[in-house]
Amino acid sequence: MDTAAEVRIDAPHRELLDQILDKWSLAVLNDLCERPCRFNELRRAIPQVTQKSLTATLRRLERNGVVEREVVSTRPVAVRYRITDLGKTLRHPVDVLLAWTSQHMPAVERAREDFDEREAARL
Amino acid sequence: MDTAAEVRIDAPHRELLDQILDKWSLAVLNDLCERPCRFNELRRAIPQVTQKSLTATLRRLERNGVVEREVVSTRPVAVRYRITDLGKTLRHPVDVLLAWTSQHMPAVERAREDFDEREAARL
DNA sequence: CGGAATCCTAAGAGATACTG
DNA sequence: CAGTATCTCTTAGGATTCCG
């Protein structure tokens, strides 16, 4: 795969990454990649998220076109969230990212210990 | 490339991503991938960053083992930041990410306009 | 069920001034 | 040069309550 070696990280790109890689978005996208989900279904799948944050995350993802919100007018209403075609294209970048964290987590943890140790010794 | 389809996004992975993909880290890593840089060199390369945020970013990256800090004891002191071998392995994931934003930015912007328009019409 | 509205706090960002 | 220290201020986020 040839990737650009000299990519500009300007404000728009930075903002987009912030909105798609933020605290809860990855978890939401991951779940929606497997299957469409109801609101409370997502809440249960991501136990630590608050209702407020989940709502905000879903709105943001919807606004950016990677998630779709479908209201089923039963009563009480059912709301179904699903990934869009655009959202599916995020799968690869996200997987590459998570593969990196999985693979290098041990090295990172060693680095942290070393750093903290040196820091402690310095005092 | 085979990437894991079912990766858990637990707290440690989330935290690591937060520390490496945060607001200024990508820009710093990008610059350090090209060449080692002095502190003020980085400041100039990333005009909007404040000294405080740049310091914090560099410390965080150093602690996670992706950036190295070398103090040259001249006077006044010179400090040289360089990417580590571990840091170099971030190049690919980051490039994939930036390739995604570059490629899909137009679609995202269209989605945003549609969303905002619908939002305005709803009121 | 799927939120919206409100209140609150804690972390981060900016600005400014100072230092080895 | 490369920071640290301090202060203020804004904002993201949690907890809680209420609603169609």
Short mmCIF file of C-alpha atoms (C1' of nucleotides) in Angstrom, two decimals:
data_model
loop_
_atom_site.label_atom_id
_atom_site.label_comp_id
_atom_site.label_asym_id
_atom_site.label_seq_id
_atom_site.Cartn_x
_atom_site.Cartn_y
_atom_site.Cartn_z
CA MET A 1 0.00 0.00 0.00
CA ASP A 2 1.41 3.35 -0.93
CA THR A 3 0.56 6.05 1.52
CA ALA A 4 1.48 9.68 1.27
CA ALA A 5 4.70 10.38 3.11
CA GLU A 6 4.12 14.10 3.39
CA VAL A 7 0.56 14.60 4.49
CA ARG A 8 -0.42 17.98 5.80
CA ILE A 9 -2.23 17.87 9.11
CA ASP A 10 -4.25 21.03 8.83
CA ALA A 11 -7.20 22.10 10.93
CA PRO A 12 -9.94 20.36 8.92
CA HIS A 13 -8.16 17.00 9.01
CA ARG A 14 -7.36 17.40 12.65
CA GLU A 15 -10.98 18.26 13.44
CA LEU A 16 -12.29 15.30 11.50
CA LEU A 17 -9.96 12.93 13.29
CA ASP A 18 -11.04 14.42 16.59
CA GLN A 19 -14.66 13.75 15.77
CA ILE A 20 -14.16 10.19 14.60
CA LEU A 21 -11.44 8.91 16.89
CA ASP A 22 -12.69 10.47 20.09
CA LYS A 23 -13.21 8.66 23.35
CA TRP A 24 -16.31 6.65 22.47
CA SER A 25 -16.54 6.71 18.70
CA LEU A 26 -14.26 3.77 18.06
CA ALA A 27 -16.27 1.54 20.34
CA VAL A 28 -19.52 2.63 18.75
CA LEU A 29 -18.21 2.15 15.23
CA ASN A 30 -16.85 -1.22 16.16
CA ASP A 31 -20.22 -2.39 17.43
CA LEU A 32 -22.16 -0.93 14.52
CA CYS A 33 -19.80 -2.62 12.09
CA GLU A 34 -21.02 -5.95 13.38
CA ARG A 35 -24.73 -5.17 13.29
CA PRO A 36 -27.25 -2.34 13.56
CA CYS A 37 -27.99 -1.47 17.17
CA ARG A 38 -30.60 0.20 19.30
CA PHE A 39 -29.64 3.02 21.59
CA ASN A 40 -29.77 1.07 24.81
CA GLU A 41 -28.17 -1.87 23.11
CA LEU A 42 -25.13 0.30 22.52
CA ARG A 43 -25.24 1.50 26.10
CA ARG A 44 -25.09 -2.04 27.33
CA ALA A 45 -22.33 -2.92 24.89
CA ILE A 46 -20.24 -0.01 26.13
CA PRO A 47 -20.88 -0.10 29.85
CA GLN A 48 -18.92 2.99 30.90
CA VAL A 49 -20.53 5.42 28.50
CA THR A 50 -23.15 7.77 29.87
CA GLN A 51 -26.36 8.44 28.02
CA LYS A 52 -25.29 11.99 27.37
CA SER A 53 -21.95 11.04 25.88
CA LEU A 54 -23.45 8.29 23.79
CA THR A 55 -26.04 10.67 22.39
CA ALA A 56 -23.37 13.23 21.59
CA THR A 57 -21.15 10.60 19.99
CA LEU A 58 -23.94 9.25 17.82
CA ARG A 59 -24.98 12.74 16.69
CA ARG A 60 -21.44 13.58 15.77
CA LEU A 61 -20.94 10.37 13.86
CA GLU A 62 -24.25 10.86 12.12
CA ARG A 63 -23.36 14.41 11.17
CA ASN A 64 -20.10 13.22 9.65
CA GLY A 65 -21.97 10.68 7.58
CA VAL A 66 -20.53 7.49 9.03
CA VAL A 67 -23.60 6.46 11.01
CA GLU A 68 -27.29 6.47 10.11
CA ARG A 69 -30.21 6.99 12.46
CA GLU A 70 -33.50 5.33 11.65
CA VAL A 71 -36.60 5.97 13.72
CA VAL A 72 -39.19 3.21 13.74
CA SER A 73 -42.48 4.82 14.70
CA THR A 74 -43.83 2.15 16.94
CA ARG A 75 -44.73 2.98 20.49
CA PRO A 76 -42.65 3.43 22.31
CA VAL A 77 -40.38 4.49 19.49
CA ALA A 78 -37.50 2.33 18.43
CA VAL A 79 -34.35 3.91 17.08
CA ARG A 80 -31.93 1.91 15.05
CA TYR A 81 -28.38 3.01 14.37
CA ARG A 82 -26.41 1.52 11.53
CA ILE A 83 -23.10 2.09 9.85
CA THR A 84 -23.14 3.78 6.44
CA ASP A 85 -21.09 2.88 3.39
CA LEU A 86 -18.81 5.76 4.21
CA GLY A 87 -18.53 4.44 7.74
CA LYS A 88 -17.50 1.04 6.48
CA THR A 89 -14.48 2.57 4.80
CA LEU A 90 -13.26 3.49 8.27
CA ARG A 91 -12.93 -0.14 9.17
CA HIS A 92 -9.51 -0.55 7.66
CA PRO A 93 -7.83 2.52 9.17
CA VAL A 94 -9.30 1.70 12.54
CA ASP A 95 -8.19 -1.90 12.35
CA VAL A 96 -4.67 -0.85 11.43
CA LEU A 97 -4.67 1.45 14.40
CA LEU A 98 -5.91 -1.18 16.81
CA ALA A 99 -3.49 -3.70 15.40
CA TRP A 100 -0.74 -1.24 16.24
CA THR A 101 -1.84 -0.78 19.83
CA SER A 102 -2.20 -4.52 20.29
CA GLN A 103 1.18 -5.26 18.86
CA HIS A 104 3.12 -2.52 20.59
CA MET A 105 1.35 -2.21 23.90
CA PRO A 106 4.07 -4.21 25.71
CA ALA A 107 6.81 -1.98 24.36
CA VAL A 108 4.84 1.10 25.33
CA GLU A 109 4.35 -0.21 28.84
CA ARG A 110 8.04 -0.89 29.20
CA ALA A 111 8.80 2.61 28.00
CA ARG A 112 6.39 4.04 30.54
CA GLU A 113 7.95 2.12 33.39
CA ASP A 114 11.42 3.22 32.38
CA PHE A 115 10.31 6.80 32.09
CA ASP A 116 8.53 6.84 35.44
CA GLU A 117 11.51 5.18 37.08
CA ARG A 118 13.94 7.74 35.71
CA GLU A 119 11.50 10.44 36.73
CA ALA A 120 11.35 9.10 40.27
CA ALA A 121 15.13 8.77 40.45
CA ARG A 122 15.58 12.33 39.30
CA LEU A 123 13.75 13.63 42.39
CA MET B 1 -3.06 -7.13 5.09
CA ASP B 2 -4.98 -9.14 7.59
CA THR B 3 -6.24 -7.13 10.47
CA ALA B 4 -8.21 -8.34 13.44
CA ALA B 5 -11.93 -7.99 12.79
CA GLU B 6 -12.94 -8.25 16.42
CA VAL B 7 -10.60 -6.10 18.39
CA ARG B 8 -11.54 -5.18 21.92
CA ILE B 9 -11.29 -1.48 22.65
CA ASP B 10 -10.63 -1.61 26.34
CA ALA B 11 -9.38 1.16 28.59
CA PRO B 12 -5.64 0.65 28.04
CA HIS B 13 -5.97 0.72 24.26
CA ARG B 14 -8.25 3.72 24.42
CA GLU B 15 -5.85 5.56 26.70
CA LEU B 16 -2.89 4.83 24.48
CA LEU B 17 -4.72 6.11 21.43
CA ASP B 18 -5.69 9.22 23.35
CA GLN B 19 -2.08 9.89 24.17
CA ILE B 20 -0.74 9.34 20.69
CA LEU B 21 -3.48 10.70 18.49
CA ASP B 22 -4.30 13.77 20.52
CA LYS B 23 -4.52 17.29 19.19
CA TRP B 24 -0.83 17.99 18.62
CA SER B 25 0.85 14.59 18.64
CA LEU B 26 0.24 13.78 15.01
CA ALA B 27 1.81 17.02 13.87
CA VAL B 28 4.80 16.49 16.14
CA LEU B 29 5.29 12.91 15.03
CA ASN B 30 4.98 13.95 11.43
CA ASP B 31 7.73 16.52 11.79
CA LEU B 32 10.00 14.25 13.81
CA CYS B 33 9.61 11.52 11.21
CA GLU B 34 11.30 13.79 8.73
CA ARG B 35 14.18 14.87 10.92
CA PRO B 36 15.18 15.43 14.54
CA CYS B 37 14.05 18.82 15.76
CA ARG B 38 14.85 21.34 18.46
CA PHE B 39 12.09 22.57 20.72
CA ASN B 40 11.62 25.93 19.09
CA GLU B 41 11.99 24.38 15.70
CA LEU B 42 8.88 22.37 16.44
CA ARG B 43 7.11 25.45 17.72
CA ARG B 44 7.76 27.22 14.46
CA ALA B 45 6.72 24.19 12.45
CA ILE B 46 3.40 24.04 14.31
CA PRO B 47 2.49 27.68 14.63
CA GLN B 48 -0.71 27.35 16.66
CA VAL B 49 0.73 25.25 19.45
CA THR B 50 1.55 26.99 22.71
CA GLN B 51 4.80 26.30 24.51
CA LYS B 52 2.91 24.66 27.33
CA SER B 53 0.99 22.30 25.09
CA LEU B 54 4.07 21.42 23.10
CA THR B 55 5.97 20.58 26.26
CA ALA B 56 3.13 18.42 27.49
CA THR B 57 2.82 16.68 24.14
CA LEU B 58 6.53 15.92 23.94
CA ARG B 59 6.61 14.58 27.50
CA ARG B 60 3.68 12.33 26.80
CA LEU B 61 5.19 11.02 23.59
CA GLU B 62 8.50 10.49 25.33
CA ARG B 63 6.86 8.63 28.17
CA ASN B 64 5.16 6.32 25.70
CA GLY B 65 8.46 5.56 24.06
CA VAL B 66 7.80 7.01 20.62
CA VAL B 67 9.98 10.12 21.00
CA GLU B 68 13.44 10.56 22.46
CA ARG B 69 14.79 13.64 24.21
CA GLU B 70 18.48 14.34 24.00
CA VAL B 71 20.06 17.18 25.91
CA VAL B 72 23.21 18.61 24.43
CA SER B 73 25.10 20.29 27.24
CA THR B 74 26.31 23.31 25.42
CA ARG B 75 25.43 26.70 26.69
CA PRO B 76 22.80 27.61 26.38
CA VAL B 77 21.57 24.04 26.32
CA ALA B 78 20.28 22.51 23.14
CA VAL B 79 17.57 19.89 23.24
CA ARG B 80 17.03 17.60 20.35
CA TYR B 81 13.89 15.52 19.90
CA ARG B 82 13.92 12.53 17.64
CA ILE B 83 11.58 9.71 16.77
CA THR B 84 12.38 6.28 18.20
CA ASP B 85 12.22 2.94 16.42
CA LEU B 86 8.93 2.34 18.17
CA GLY B 87 7.74 5.72 16.98
CA LYS B 88 8.61 4.86 13.40
CA THR B 89 6.19 1.96 13.52
CA LEU B 90 3.43 4.51 13.99
CA ARG B 91 4.09 5.90 10.57
CA HIS B 92 1.97 3.38 8.74
CA PRO B 93 -1.17 3.56 10.92
CA VAL B 94 -1.00 7.33 10.87
CA ASP B 95 -0.55 7.45 7.13
CA VAL B 96 -3.50 5.13 6.62
CA LEU B 97 -5.56 7.41 8.81
CA LEU B 98 -4.52 10.55 6.99
CA ALA B 99 -5.09 8.87 3.67
CA TRP B 100 -8.62 8.19 4.80
CA THR B 101 -9.32 11.77 5.79
CA SER B 102 -7.86 13.04 2.54
CA GLN B 103 -9.85 10.67 0.44
CA HIS B 104 -13.17 11.00 2.20
CA MET B 105 -13.14 14.61 3.32
CA PRO B 106 -15.45 15.68 0.47
CA ALA B 107 -18.01 13.00 1.36
CA VAL B 108 -17.85 14.02 5.00
CA GLU B 109 -18.38 17.64 4.13
CA ARG B 110 -21.40 16.79 2.03
CA ALA B 111 -22.81 14.73 4.88
CA ARG B 112 -22.32 17.64 7.25
CA GLU B 113 -24.11 20.06 4.98
CA ASP B 114 -27.01 17.66 4.56
CA PHE B 115 -27.22 17.11 8.27
CA ASP B 116 -27.09 20.78 9.13
CA GLU B 117 -29.68 21.54 6.50
CA ARG B 118 -32.08 18.93 7.82
CA GLU B 119 -31.40 20.20 11.30
CA ALA B 120 -32.23 23.76 10.28
CA ALA B 121 -35.38 22.65 8.49
CA ARG B 122 -36.56 20.73 11.54
CA LEU B 123 -36.66 23.93 13.62
"C1'" DC C 1 -37.44 3.50 24.92
"C1'" DG C 2 -34.64 7.24 23.62
"C1'" DG C 3 -33.57 10.91 24.63
"C1'" DA C 4 -33.41 16.56 26.35
"C1'" DA C 5 -32.34 19.83 30.02
"C1'" DT C 6 -29.85 21.17 33.94
"C1'" DC C 7 -26.17 21.38 37.24
"C1'" DC C 8 -21.61 20.58 38.52
"C1'" DT C 9 -16.75 19.60 38.62
"C1'" DA C 10 -12.17 18.58 36.90
"C1'" DA C 11 -9.07 18.67 33.28
"C1'" DG C 12 -6.99 21.27 29.64
"C1'" DA C 13 -5.92 25.52 27.03
"C1'" DG C 14 -4.09 30.35 26.90
"C1'" DA C 15 -1.65 34.15 28.63
"C1'" DT C 16 1.93 35.97 31.25
"C1'" DA C 17 6.08 36.14 33.86
"C1'" DC C 18 10.29 34.12 35.37
"C1'" DT C 19 14.77 30.94 35.22
"C1'" DG C 20 19.15 27.79 34.70
"C1'" DC D 1 17.33 28.10 24.46
"C1'" DA D 2 14.11 25.38 26.64
"C1'" DG D 3 11.63 25.25 29.61
"C1'" DT D 4 8.79 25.92 34.78
"C1'" DA D 5 5.25 28.34 37.54
"C1'" DT D 6 1.00 30.40 38.16
"C1'" DC D 7 -3.30 32.15 37.00
"C1'" DT D 8 -7.54 32.39 34.62
"C1'" DC D 9 -11.07 30.55 31.64
"C1'" DT D 10 -13.32 27.48 28.80
"C1'" DT D 11 -14.94 23.10 27.93
"C1'" DA D 12 -15.78 17.95 28.10
"C1'" DG D 13 -17.81 14.92 30.94
"C1'" DG D 14 -20.47 12.75 34.81
"C1'" DA D 15 -24.73 12.70 37.72
"C1'" DT D 16 -29.37 13.60 37.98
"C1'" DT D 17 -34.01 14.66 36.69
"C1'" DC D 18 -37.69 14.86 33.57
"C1'" DC D 19 -40.44 13.92 29.10
"C1'" DG D 20 -43.17 12.19 24.72
#
